[in-house]
Amino acid sequence: MAIDPYDLVDDSFPVPALPGRVVTGIEADDVHGSLGADLLLQANNCVRAYGEFHLALSGGSTPLPFYRCLMVDPRFRQLPWERTHLWVVDDRCVAPDDERCNFLHIRETIVEHVEIPPHQVHPMDAHLPGAAEAYDRALRETLAWREVGHDRLDFVLLGMGGDGHTASLFPHSPALVEPEALVVANDGPTVTPPARVTMTYRLLNASRFVAVLVMGASKHAMLERVARADADDAATLPIRGIVPTGGELRWYLDRAACTGVQSP
Ligand code: 6PG
């Protein structure tokens, strides 16, 4: 049957009722466009207000196509990298050239392609003893240049694992209950090996903007569970512990994540 070119595509689909705002797109490109636009706006606003922008990025497979999009899409080439401090949300305790190292991928997809001053690039070096304490110190010292109250991350990009973890905050793991530190080591039976170093709720929830990027049909069932849960369920579903105290929480989902059905 011939396709009528004037027929409108029905692009409505059910969206899980998650806390904060939910931004959806049919395909990955649409979601990346919305996330990139929000990142650019926040970055420019922070550079205008503070002269710099503190960005923390996650690892995992979901954000890599987004990072590539930031590099090649002309809309995002004006991100103010020369004024950006680039942090990593979490990393695995492996050598920096190990394929499992989150920062290796961030370095290869972003750092090597933008004009960011080397002292503003902050790998976690999670393979070194005392890495969590050193990263905690580096964050406090760098953010201390700002006025009290503004000494927080400006934009954090998180993902969500199929078990409901985010960053390296795994269900029932010791890092979930850390009250003071901004960064801790995390390990235990629920932590997918190798051991990790991760930003804590305290730091993540203080951020000005928290973006959670979740794509693909394999995440649908967990998104539905997270939508039915509440903040008290954070021990079992750590993503529910992301409740920014004064900042914005925004989810970025594709149709497959919302419906459980992959596009043909
Ligand atoms: C990591 C992450 C982690 C990730 C989720 C989702 O180091 O793996 O920071 O929290 O965001 O596990 O990973 P995927 O995008 O690979 O599904």
PDB file of C-alpha atoms and ligand atoms in Angstrom:
ATOM      1  CA  MET A   1       0.000   0.000   0.000  1.00  0.00           C
ATOM      2  CA  ALA A   2       1.352   3.434  -0.925  1.00  0.00           C
ATOM      3  CA  ILE A   3       2.226   5.680   2.022  1.00  0.00           C
ATOM      4  CA  ASP A   4       0.418   8.983   2.069  1.00  0.00           C
ATOM      5  CA  PRO A   5       3.201  11.554   2.573  1.00  0.00           C
ATOM      6  CA  TYR A   6       0.741  13.938   4.235  1.00  0.00           C
ATOM      7  CA  ASP A   7      -0.312  11.429   6.877  1.00  0.00           C
ATOM      8  CA  LEU A   8       0.903  12.505  10.291  1.00  0.00           C
ATOM      9  CA  VAL A   9       2.853   9.868  12.175  1.00  0.00           C
ATOM     10  CA  ASP A  10       1.261   9.059  15.526  1.00  0.00           C
ATOM     11  CA  ASP A  11       4.161   9.768  17.859  1.00  0.00           C
ATOM     12  CA  SER A  12       2.276   9.613  21.165  1.00  0.00           C
ATOM     13  CA  PHE A  13       3.208   6.883  23.623  1.00  0.00           C
ATOM     14  CA  PRO A  14       2.752   6.299  27.367  1.00  0.00           C
ATOM     15  CA  VAL A  15       5.370   7.976  29.559  1.00  0.00           C
ATOM     16  CA  PRO A  16       6.273   6.616  33.032  1.00  0.00           C
ATOM     17  CA  ALA A  17       5.326   8.952  35.900  1.00  0.00           C
ATOM     18  CA  LEU A  18       8.823   9.613  37.235  1.00  0.00           C
ATOM     19  CA  PRO A  19       9.788  12.286  39.780  1.00  0.00           C
ATOM     20  CA  GLY A  20      10.936  15.577  38.230  1.00  0.00           C
ATOM     21  CA  ARG A  21      10.372  16.371  34.551  1.00  0.00           C
ATOM     22  CA  VAL A  22      10.353  13.751  31.832  1.00  0.00           C
ATOM     23  CA  VAL A  23      11.559  14.602  28.310  1.00  0.00           C
ATOM     24  CA  THR A  24      10.934  12.003  25.606  1.00  0.00           C
ATOM     25  CA  GLY A  25      11.859  11.447  21.993  1.00  0.00           C
ATOM     26  CA  ILE A  26      10.914   8.787  19.482  1.00  0.00           C
ATOM     27  CA  GLU A  27      14.465   7.915  18.497  1.00  0.00           C
ATOM     28  CA  ALA A  28      17.846   8.387  20.154  1.00  0.00           C
ATOM     29  CA  ASP A  29      18.639  11.410  17.969  1.00  0.00           C
ATOM     30  CA  ASP A  30      15.563  13.267  19.246  1.00  0.00           C
ATOM     31  CA  VAL A  31      16.511  12.556  22.869  1.00  0.00           C
ATOM     32  CA  HIS A  32      20.128  13.595  22.280  1.00  0.00           C
ATOM     33  CA  GLY A  33      18.914  16.845  20.719  1.00  0.00           C
ATOM     34  CA  SER A  34      16.829  17.731  23.794  1.00  0.00           C
ATOM     35  CA  LEU A  35      19.545  16.759  26.254  1.00  0.00           C
ATOM     36  CA  GLY A  36      22.204  18.632  24.279  1.00  0.00           C
ATOM     37  CA  ALA A  37      20.046  21.764  24.154  1.00  0.00           C
ATOM     38  CA  ASP A  38      19.501  21.679  27.942  1.00  0.00           C
ATOM     39  CA  LEU A  39      23.211  21.097  28.544  1.00  0.00           C
ATOM     40  CA  LEU A  40      24.158  24.020  26.294  1.00  0.00           C
ATOM     41  CA  LEU A  41      21.684  26.339  28.022  1.00  0.00           C
ATOM     42  CA  GLN A  42      22.907  25.398  31.509  1.00  0.00           C
ATOM     43  CA  ALA A  43      26.554  25.694  30.451  1.00  0.00           C
ATOM     44  CA  ASN A  44      26.099  29.153  28.961  1.00  0.00           C
ATOM     45  CA  ASN A  45      24.069  30.364  31.956  1.00  0.00           C
ATOM     46  CA  CYS A  46      26.721  29.136  34.412  1.00  0.00           C
ATOM     47  CA  VAL A  47      29.591  30.655  32.432  1.00  0.00           C
ATOM     48  CA  ARG A  48      27.688  33.953  32.405  1.00  0.00           C
ATOM     49  CA  ALA A  49      27.009  33.777  36.164  1.00  0.00           C
ATOM     50  CA  TYR A  50      30.243  32.231  37.490  1.00  0.00           C
ATOM     51  CA  GLY A  51      32.740  32.364  34.635  1.00  0.00           C
ATOM     52  CA  GLU A  52      32.918  28.525  34.589  1.00  0.00           C
ATOM     53  CA  PHE A  53      30.815  25.389  34.308  1.00  0.00           C
ATOM     54  CA  HIS A  54      31.215  22.210  36.399  1.00  0.00           C
ATOM     55  CA  LEU A  55      30.035  19.153  34.485  1.00  0.00           C
ATOM     56  CA  ALA A  56      30.072  15.542  35.764  1.00  0.00           C
ATOM     57  CA  LEU A  57      29.584  12.724  33.249  1.00  0.00           C
ATOM     58  CA  SER A  58      28.743   9.045  33.684  1.00  0.00           C
ATOM     59  CA  GLY A  59      30.130   5.977  32.012  1.00  0.00           C
ATOM     60  CA  GLY A  60      28.232   2.987  30.688  1.00  0.00           C
ATOM     61  CA  SER A  61      27.190   2.392  27.114  1.00  0.00           C
ATOM     62  CA  THR A  62      24.097   4.647  26.914  1.00  0.00           C
ATOM     63  CA  PRO A  63      25.786   8.078  26.960  1.00  0.00           C
ATOM     64  CA  LEU A  64      28.549   7.323  24.422  1.00  0.00           C
ATOM     65  CA  PRO A  65      26.425   8.078  21.319  1.00  0.00           C
ATOM     66  CA  PHE A  66      25.325  11.281  23.074  1.00  0.00           C
ATOM     67  CA  TYR A  67      28.961  12.295  23.668  1.00  0.00           C
ATOM     68  CA  ARG A  68      29.670  11.671  19.973  1.00  0.00           C
ATOM     69  CA  CYS A  69      26.640  13.772  19.075  1.00  0.00           C
ATOM     70  CA  LEU A  70      28.051  16.646  21.171  1.00  0.00           C
ATOM     71  CA  MET A  71      31.241  16.454  19.112  1.00  0.00           C
ATOM     72  CA  VAL A  72      29.724  16.323  15.632  1.00  0.00           C
ATOM     73  CA  ASP A  73      26.378  18.122  15.803  1.00  0.00           C
ATOM     74  CA  PRO A  74      26.926  21.774  14.791  1.00  0.00           C
ATOM     75  CA  ARG A  75      24.302  22.878  17.369  1.00  0.00           C
ATOM     76  CA  PHE A  76      26.569  21.734  20.194  1.00  0.00           C
ATOM     77  CA  ARG A  77      29.956  22.764  18.879  1.00  0.00           C
ATOM     78  CA  GLN A  78      29.605  26.038  20.813  1.00  0.00           C
ATOM     79  CA  LEU A  79      29.622  24.343  24.219  1.00  0.00           C
ATOM     80  CA  PRO A  80      32.028  26.444  26.301  1.00  0.00           C
ATOM     81  CA  TRP A  81      34.624  23.698  26.871  1.00  0.00           C
ATOM     82  CA  GLU A  82      37.401  26.206  27.553  1.00  0.00           C
ATOM     83  CA  ARG A  83      35.389  27.308  30.636  1.00  0.00           C
ATOM     84  CA  THR A  84      34.276  23.799  31.662  1.00  0.00           C
ATOM     85  CA  HIS A  85      35.581  21.620  34.493  1.00  0.00           C
ATOM     86  CA  LEU A  86      34.977  18.020  33.469  1.00  0.00           C
ATOM     87  CA  TRP A  87      34.425  15.488  36.290  1.00  0.00           C
ATOM     88  CA  VAL A  88      33.439  11.835  36.234  1.00  0.00           C
ATOM     89  CA  VAL A  89      30.477  10.586  38.318  1.00  0.00           C
ATOM     90  CA  ASP A  90      32.025   7.194  39.042  1.00  0.00           C
ATOM     91  CA  ASP A  91      34.700   4.849  37.815  1.00  0.00           C
ATOM     92  CA  ARG A  92      35.907   1.307  38.103  1.00  0.00           C
ATOM     93  CA  CYS A  93      39.119   0.534  40.010  1.00  0.00           C
ATOM     94  CA  VAL A  94      41.080  -0.364  36.885  1.00  0.00           C
ATOM     95  CA  ALA A  95      44.048   1.167  35.065  1.00  0.00           C
ATOM     96  CA  PRO A  96      43.270   4.296  33.014  1.00  0.00           C
ATOM     97  CA  ASP A  97      43.872   2.419  29.729  1.00  0.00           C
ATOM     98  CA  ASP A  98      41.571  -0.485  30.669  1.00  0.00           C
ATOM     99  CA  GLU A  99      38.453  -0.706  28.441  1.00  0.00           C
ATOM    100  CA  ARG A 100      36.300  -0.809  31.616  1.00  0.00           C
ATOM    101  CA  CYS A 101      37.550   2.626  32.733  1.00  0.00           C
ATOM    102  CA  ASN A 102      34.760   5.207  32.287  1.00  0.00           C
ATOM    103  CA  PHE A 103      37.196   8.055  31.905  1.00  0.00           C
ATOM    104  CA  LEU A 104      39.009   6.318  29.037  1.00  0.00           C
ATOM    105  CA  HIS A 105      35.830   6.641  26.945  1.00  0.00           C
ATOM    106  CA  ILE A 106      35.159  10.200  28.067  1.00  0.00           C
ATOM    107  CA  ARG A 107      38.731  11.090  27.152  1.00  0.00           C
ATOM    108  CA  GLU A 108      38.536   9.435  23.742  1.00  0.00           C
ATOM    109  CA  THR A 109      35.108  10.779  22.778  1.00  0.00           C
ATOM    110  CA  ILE A 110      35.297  14.279  24.289  1.00  0.00           C
ATOM    111  CA  VAL A 111      38.563  15.459  25.843  1.00  0.00           C
ATOM    112  CA  GLU A 112      40.695  14.692  22.782  1.00  0.00           C
ATOM    113  CA  HIS A 113      38.363  16.706  20.535  1.00  0.00           C
ATOM    114  CA  VAL A 114      37.707  19.921  22.438  1.00  0.00           C
ATOM    115  CA  GLU A 115      39.658  22.946  23.637  1.00  0.00           C
ATOM    116  CA  ILE A 116      39.524  22.162  27.349  1.00  0.00           C
ATOM    117  CA  PRO A 117      42.499  23.250  29.463  1.00  0.00           C
ATOM    118  CA  PRO A 118      44.201  20.116  30.915  1.00  0.00           C
ATOM    119  CA  HIS A 119      43.911  21.359  34.523  1.00  0.00           C
ATOM    120  CA  GLN A 120      40.117  21.426  34.109  1.00  0.00           C
ATOM    121  CA  VAL A 121      39.981  17.716  33.234  1.00  0.00           C
ATOM    122  CA  HIS A 122      39.482  15.572  36.354  1.00  0.00           C
ATOM    123  CA  PRO A 123      39.867  11.797  35.875  1.00  0.00           C
ATOM    124  CA  MET A 124      39.135   9.761  38.995  1.00  0.00           C
ATOM    125  CA  ASP A 125      42.254   7.554  38.899  1.00  0.00           C
ATOM    126  CA  ALA A 126      40.182   4.960  40.758  1.00  0.00           C
ATOM    127  CA  HIS A 127      43.013   2.386  40.502  1.00  0.00           C
ATOM    128  CA  LEU A 128      45.178   4.377  42.938  1.00  0.00           C
ATOM    129  CA  PRO A 129      44.951   3.893  46.719  1.00  0.00           C
ATOM    130  CA  GLY A 130      43.092   6.794  48.349  1.00  0.00           C
ATOM    131  CA  ALA A 131      41.429   7.765  45.026  1.00  0.00           C
ATOM    132  CA  ALA A 132      38.051   8.570  46.625  1.00  0.00           C
ATOM    133  CA  GLU A 133      39.606  10.859  49.264  1.00  0.00           C
ATOM    134  CA  ALA A 134      41.763  12.599  46.637  1.00  0.00           C
ATOM    135  CA  TYR A 135      38.767  13.206  44.355  1.00  0.00           C
ATOM    136  CA  ASP A 136      36.669  14.450  47.268  1.00  0.00           C
ATOM    137  CA  ARG A 137      39.456  16.911  48.126  1.00  0.00           C
ATOM    138  CA  ALA A 138      39.870  18.055  44.521  1.00  0.00           C
ATOM    139  CA  LEU A 139      36.122  18.757  44.257  1.00  0.00           C
ATOM    140  CA  ARG A 140      35.990  20.693  47.527  1.00  0.00           C
ATOM    141  CA  GLU A 141      39.098  22.736  46.680  1.00  0.00           C
ATOM    142  CA  THR A 142      37.971  23.551  43.136  1.00  0.00           C
ATOM    143  CA  LEU A 143      34.379  24.398  44.074  1.00  0.00           C
ATOM    144  CA  ALA A 144      35.542  26.486  47.038  1.00  0.00           C
ATOM    145  CA  TRP A 145      36.445  29.270  44.584  1.00  0.00           C
ATOM    146  CA  ARG A 146      32.746  29.992  44.340  1.00  0.00           C
ATOM    147  CA  GLU A 147      30.557  31.725  46.911  1.00  0.00           C
ATOM    148  CA  VAL A 148      29.064  29.481  49.593  1.00  0.00           C
ATOM    149  CA  GLY A 149      25.780  28.082  48.258  1.00  0.00           C
ATOM    150  CA  HIS A 150      27.045  28.107  44.683  1.00  0.00           C
ATOM    151  CA  ASP A 151      29.855  25.656  45.440  1.00  0.00           C
ATOM    152  CA  ARG A 152      28.168  22.698  43.774  1.00  0.00           C
ATOM    153  CA  LEU A 153      28.216  20.843  40.483  1.00  0.00           C
ATOM    154  CA  ASP A 154      26.283  22.611  37.731  1.00  0.00           C
ATOM    155  CA  PHE A 155      25.227  19.634  35.629  1.00  0.00           C
ATOM    156  CA  VAL A 156      25.378  15.907  36.333  1.00  0.00           C
ATOM    157  CA  LEU A 157      24.564  13.292  33.715  1.00  0.00           C
ATOM    158  CA  LEU A 158      23.450   9.969  35.204  1.00  0.00           C
ATOM    159  CA  GLY A 159      22.337   6.652  33.753  1.00  0.00           C
ATOM    160  CA  MET A 160      20.357   3.800  35.269  1.00  0.00           C
ATOM    161  CA  GLY A 161      21.339   0.131  35.390  1.00  0.00           C
ATOM    162  CA  GLY A 162      18.873  -2.727  34.937  1.00  0.00           C
ATOM    163  CA  ASP A 163      19.027  -3.267  38.738  1.00  0.00           C
ATOM    164  CA  GLY A 164      18.066   0.357  39.463  1.00  0.00           C
ATOM    165  CA  HIS A 165      21.591   1.531  40.313  1.00  0.00           C
ATOM    166  CA  THR A 166      22.876   4.907  39.283  1.00  0.00           C
ATOM    167  CA  ALA A 167      26.460   6.212  39.352  1.00  0.00           C
ATOM    168  CA  SER A 168      28.119   3.318  41.289  1.00  0.00           C
ATOM    169  CA  LEU A 169      25.403   3.483  43.947  1.00  0.00           C
ATOM    170  CA  PHE A 170      24.255  -0.147  43.866  1.00  0.00           C
ATOM    171  CA  PRO A 171      21.308  -1.637  45.824  1.00  0.00           C
ATOM    172  CA  HIS A 172      22.083  -2.120  49.545  1.00  0.00           C
ATOM    173  CA  SER A 173      25.750  -1.140  49.060  1.00  0.00           C
ATOM    174  CA  PRO A 174      27.730   0.818  51.687  1.00  0.00           C
ATOM    175  CA  ALA A 175      27.998   4.019  49.576  1.00  0.00           C
ATOM    176  CA  LEU A 176      24.242   4.595  49.822  1.00  0.00           C
ATOM    177  CA  VAL A 177      24.413   5.526  53.491  1.00  0.00           C
ATOM    178  CA  GLU A 178      27.499   7.779  53.381  1.00  0.00           C
ATOM    179  CA  PRO A 179      26.371  11.023  55.028  1.00  0.00           C
ATOM    180  CA  GLU A 180      29.455  13.277  54.738  1.00  0.00           C
ATOM    181  CA  ALA A 181      31.869  12.418  51.936  1.00  0.00           C
ATOM    182  CA  LEU A 182      31.328  13.686  48.401  1.00  0.00           C
ATOM    183  CA  VAL A 183      33.105  10.664  46.902  1.00  0.00           C
ATOM    184  CA  VAL A 184      33.587   7.134  48.313  1.00  0.00           C
ATOM    185  CA  ALA A 185      34.900   3.720  47.350  1.00  0.00           C
ATOM    186  CA  ASN A 186      32.118   1.160  46.908  1.00  0.00           C
ATOM    187  CA  ASP A 187      32.186  -2.623  46.840  1.00  0.00           C
ATOM    188  CA  GLY A 188      30.203  -5.626  48.130  1.00  0.00           C
ATOM    189  CA  PRO A 189      27.978  -8.434  46.895  1.00  0.00           C
ATOM    190  CA  THR A 190      25.573  -6.182  44.952  1.00  0.00           C
ATOM    191  CA  VAL A 191      28.299  -4.124  43.248  1.00  0.00           C
ATOM    192  CA  THR A 192      29.000  -5.361  39.719  1.00  0.00           C
ATOM    193  CA  PRO A 193      32.789  -6.013  39.767  1.00  0.00           C
ATOM    194  CA  PRO A 194      35.314  -4.506  39.705  1.00  0.00           C
ATOM    195  CA  ALA A 195      35.157  -2.319  42.833  1.00  0.00           C
ATOM    196  CA  ARG A 196      34.172   1.291  42.215  1.00  0.00           C
ATOM    197  CA  VAL A 197      34.710   4.866  43.288  1.00  0.00           C
ATOM    198  CA  THR A 198      31.563   6.980  43.123  1.00  0.00           C
ATOM    199  CA  MET A 199      30.079  10.390  43.831  1.00  0.00           C
ATOM    200  CA  THR A 200      27.614  10.148  46.745  1.00  0.00           C
ATOM    201  CA  TYR A 201      23.997  11.242  47.110  1.00  0.00           C
ATOM    202  CA  ARG A 202      25.226  14.223  49.088  1.00  0.00           C
ATOM    203  CA  LEU A 203      27.158  15.610  46.108  1.00  0.00           C
ATOM    204  CA  LEU A 204      24.781  14.471  43.356  1.00  0.00           C
ATOM    205  CA  ASN A 205      21.675  15.826  45.088  1.00  0.00           C
ATOM    206  CA  ALA A 206      23.321  19.197  45.641  1.00  0.00           C
ATOM    207  CA  SER A 207      23.798  19.628  41.893  1.00  0.00           C
ATOM    208  CA  ARG A 208      22.083  22.454  40.047  1.00  0.00           C
ATOM    209  CA  PHE A 209      20.776  20.127  37.308  1.00  0.00           C
ATOM    210  CA  VAL A 210      20.588  16.325  37.257  1.00  0.00           C
ATOM    211  CA  ALA A 211      19.890  14.690  33.894  1.00  0.00           C
ATOM    212  CA  VAL A 212      19.117  10.953  33.785  1.00  0.00           C
ATOM    213  CA  LEU A 213      19.496   9.409  30.335  1.00  0.00           C
ATOM    214  CA  VAL A 214      17.758   6.041  29.934  1.00  0.00           C
ATOM    215  CA  MET A 215      17.356   4.458  26.520  1.00  0.00           C
ATOM    216  CA  GLY A 216      16.185   1.175  25.070  1.00  0.00           C
ATOM    217  CA  ALA A 217      13.544  -1.471  25.678  1.00  0.00           C
ATOM    218  CA  SER A 218      15.754  -3.395  28.121  1.00  0.00           C
ATOM    219  CA  LYS A 219      15.309  -0.580  30.701  1.00  0.00           C
ATOM    220  CA  HIS A 220      11.517  -0.422  30.424  1.00  0.00           C
ATOM    221  CA  ALA A 221      10.613  -2.836  33.237  1.00  0.00           C
ATOM    222  CA  MET A 222      12.936  -1.085  35.699  1.00  0.00           C
ATOM    223  CA  LEU A 223      11.610   2.362  34.711  1.00  0.00           C
ATOM    224  CA  GLU A 224       8.074   1.142  35.465  1.00  0.00           C
ATOM    225  CA  ARG A 225       9.231  -0.134  38.858  1.00  0.00           C
ATOM    226  CA  VAL A 226      11.003   3.136  39.617  1.00  0.00           C
ATOM    227  CA  ALA A 227       7.869   5.072  38.667  1.00  0.00           C
ATOM    228  CA  ARG A 228       5.812   3.036  41.174  1.00  0.00           C
ATOM    229  CA  ALA A 229       8.402   3.380  43.981  1.00  0.00           C
ATOM    230  CA  ASP A 230       9.168   6.375  46.185  1.00  0.00           C
ATOM    231  CA  ALA A 231      12.254   7.967  47.741  1.00  0.00           C
ATOM    232  CA  ASP A 232      12.054   5.533  50.705  1.00  0.00           C
ATOM    233  CA  ASP A 233      12.833   2.700  48.306  1.00  0.00           C
ATOM    234  CA  ALA A 234      16.326   4.033  47.530  1.00  0.00           C
ATOM    235  CA  ALA A 235      18.088   1.139  49.298  1.00  0.00           C
ATOM    236  CA  THR A 236      16.566  -1.269  46.782  1.00  0.00           C
ATOM    237  CA  LEU A 237      16.323   1.139  43.827  1.00  0.00           C
ATOM    238  CA  PRO A 238      19.202   3.610  44.271  1.00  0.00           C
ATOM    239  CA  ILE A 239      18.060   5.850  41.418  1.00  0.00           C
ATOM    240  CA  ARG A 240      15.108   6.811  43.666  1.00  0.00           C
ATOM    241  CA  GLY A 241      17.609   8.383  46.066  1.00  0.00           C
ATOM    242  CA  ILE A 242      18.291  11.064  43.461  1.00  0.00           C
ATOM    243  CA  VAL A 243      16.240  13.922  44.861  1.00  0.00           C
ATOM    244  CA  PRO A 244      17.997  17.231  44.132  1.00  0.00           C
ATOM    245  CA  THR A 245      17.689  19.562  47.110  1.00  0.00           C
ATOM    246  CA  GLY A 246      17.512  22.810  45.163  1.00  0.00           C
ATOM    247  CA  GLY A 247      18.171  21.716  41.604  1.00  0.00           C
ATOM    248  CA  GLU A 248      16.262  20.323  38.678  1.00  0.00           C
ATOM    249  CA  LEU A 249      15.790  16.595  37.975  1.00  0.00           C
ATOM    250  CA  ARG A 250      15.077  15.759  34.344  1.00  0.00           C
ATOM    251  CA  TRP A 251      14.768  12.335  32.695  1.00  0.00           C
ATOM    252  CA  TYR A 252      15.534  11.825  29.010  1.00  0.00           C
ATOM    253  CA  LEU A 253      13.849   8.725  27.587  1.00  0.00           C
ATOM    254  CA  ASP A 254      13.324   7.249  24.167  1.00  0.00           C
ATOM    255  CA  ARG A 255      10.124   5.557  23.068  1.00  0.00           C
ATOM    256  CA  ALA A 256      11.633   2.093  23.524  1.00  0.00           C
ATOM    257  CA  ALA A 257      12.411   2.789  27.208  1.00  0.00           C
ATOM    258  CA  CYS A 258       8.868   4.093  27.734  1.00  0.00           C
ATOM    259  CA  THR A 259       7.034   1.278  25.991  1.00  0.00           C
ATOM    260  CA  GLY A 260       9.346  -1.727  26.131  1.00  0.00           C
ATOM    261  CA  VAL A 261       9.086  -1.998  22.346  1.00  0.00           C
ATOM    262  CA  GLN A 262      12.155  -1.478  20.171  1.00  0.00           C
ATOM    263  CA  SER A 263      11.567   0.498  16.952  1.00  0.00           C
ATOM    264  CA  PRO A 264      11.370  -1.727  13.865  1.00  0.00           C
TER     265      PRO A 264
HETATM  266  C1  6PG B   1      28.870   2.970  34.990  1.00  0.00           C
HETATM  267  C2  6PG B   1      27.844   4.030  35.217  1.00  0.00           C
HETATM  268  C3  6PG B   1      26.510   3.438  35.603  1.00  0.00           C
HETATM  269  C4  6PG B   1      25.685   3.430  34.331  1.00  0.00           C
HETATM  270  C5  6PG B   1      24.586   2.414  34.373  1.00  0.00           C
HETATM  271  C6  6PG B   1      23.899   2.267  33.048  1.00  0.00           C
HETATM  272  O1  6PG B   1      29.997   3.200  35.296  1.00  0.00           O
HETATM  273  O2  6PG B   1      28.523   1.905  34.445  1.00  0.00           O
HETATM  274  O3  6PG B   1      28.190   5.223  35.626  1.00  0.00           O
HETATM  275  O4  6PG B   1      25.814   4.015  36.624  1.00  0.00           O
HETATM  276  O5  6PG B   1      25.159   4.703  34.082  1.00  0.00           O
HETATM  277  O6  6PG B   1      25.145   1.178  34.730  1.00  0.00           O
HETATM  278  O7  6PG B   1      24.812   1.706  32.148  1.00  0.00           O
HETATM  279  P1  6PG B   1      24.470   1.456  30.634  1.00  0.00           P
HETATM  280  O8  6PG B   1      24.320   2.785  30.004  1.00  0.00           O
HETATM  281  O9  6PG B   1      25.669   0.711  30.097  1.00  0.00           O
HETATM  282  O10 6PG B   1      23.206   0.651  30.609  1.00  0.00           O
END
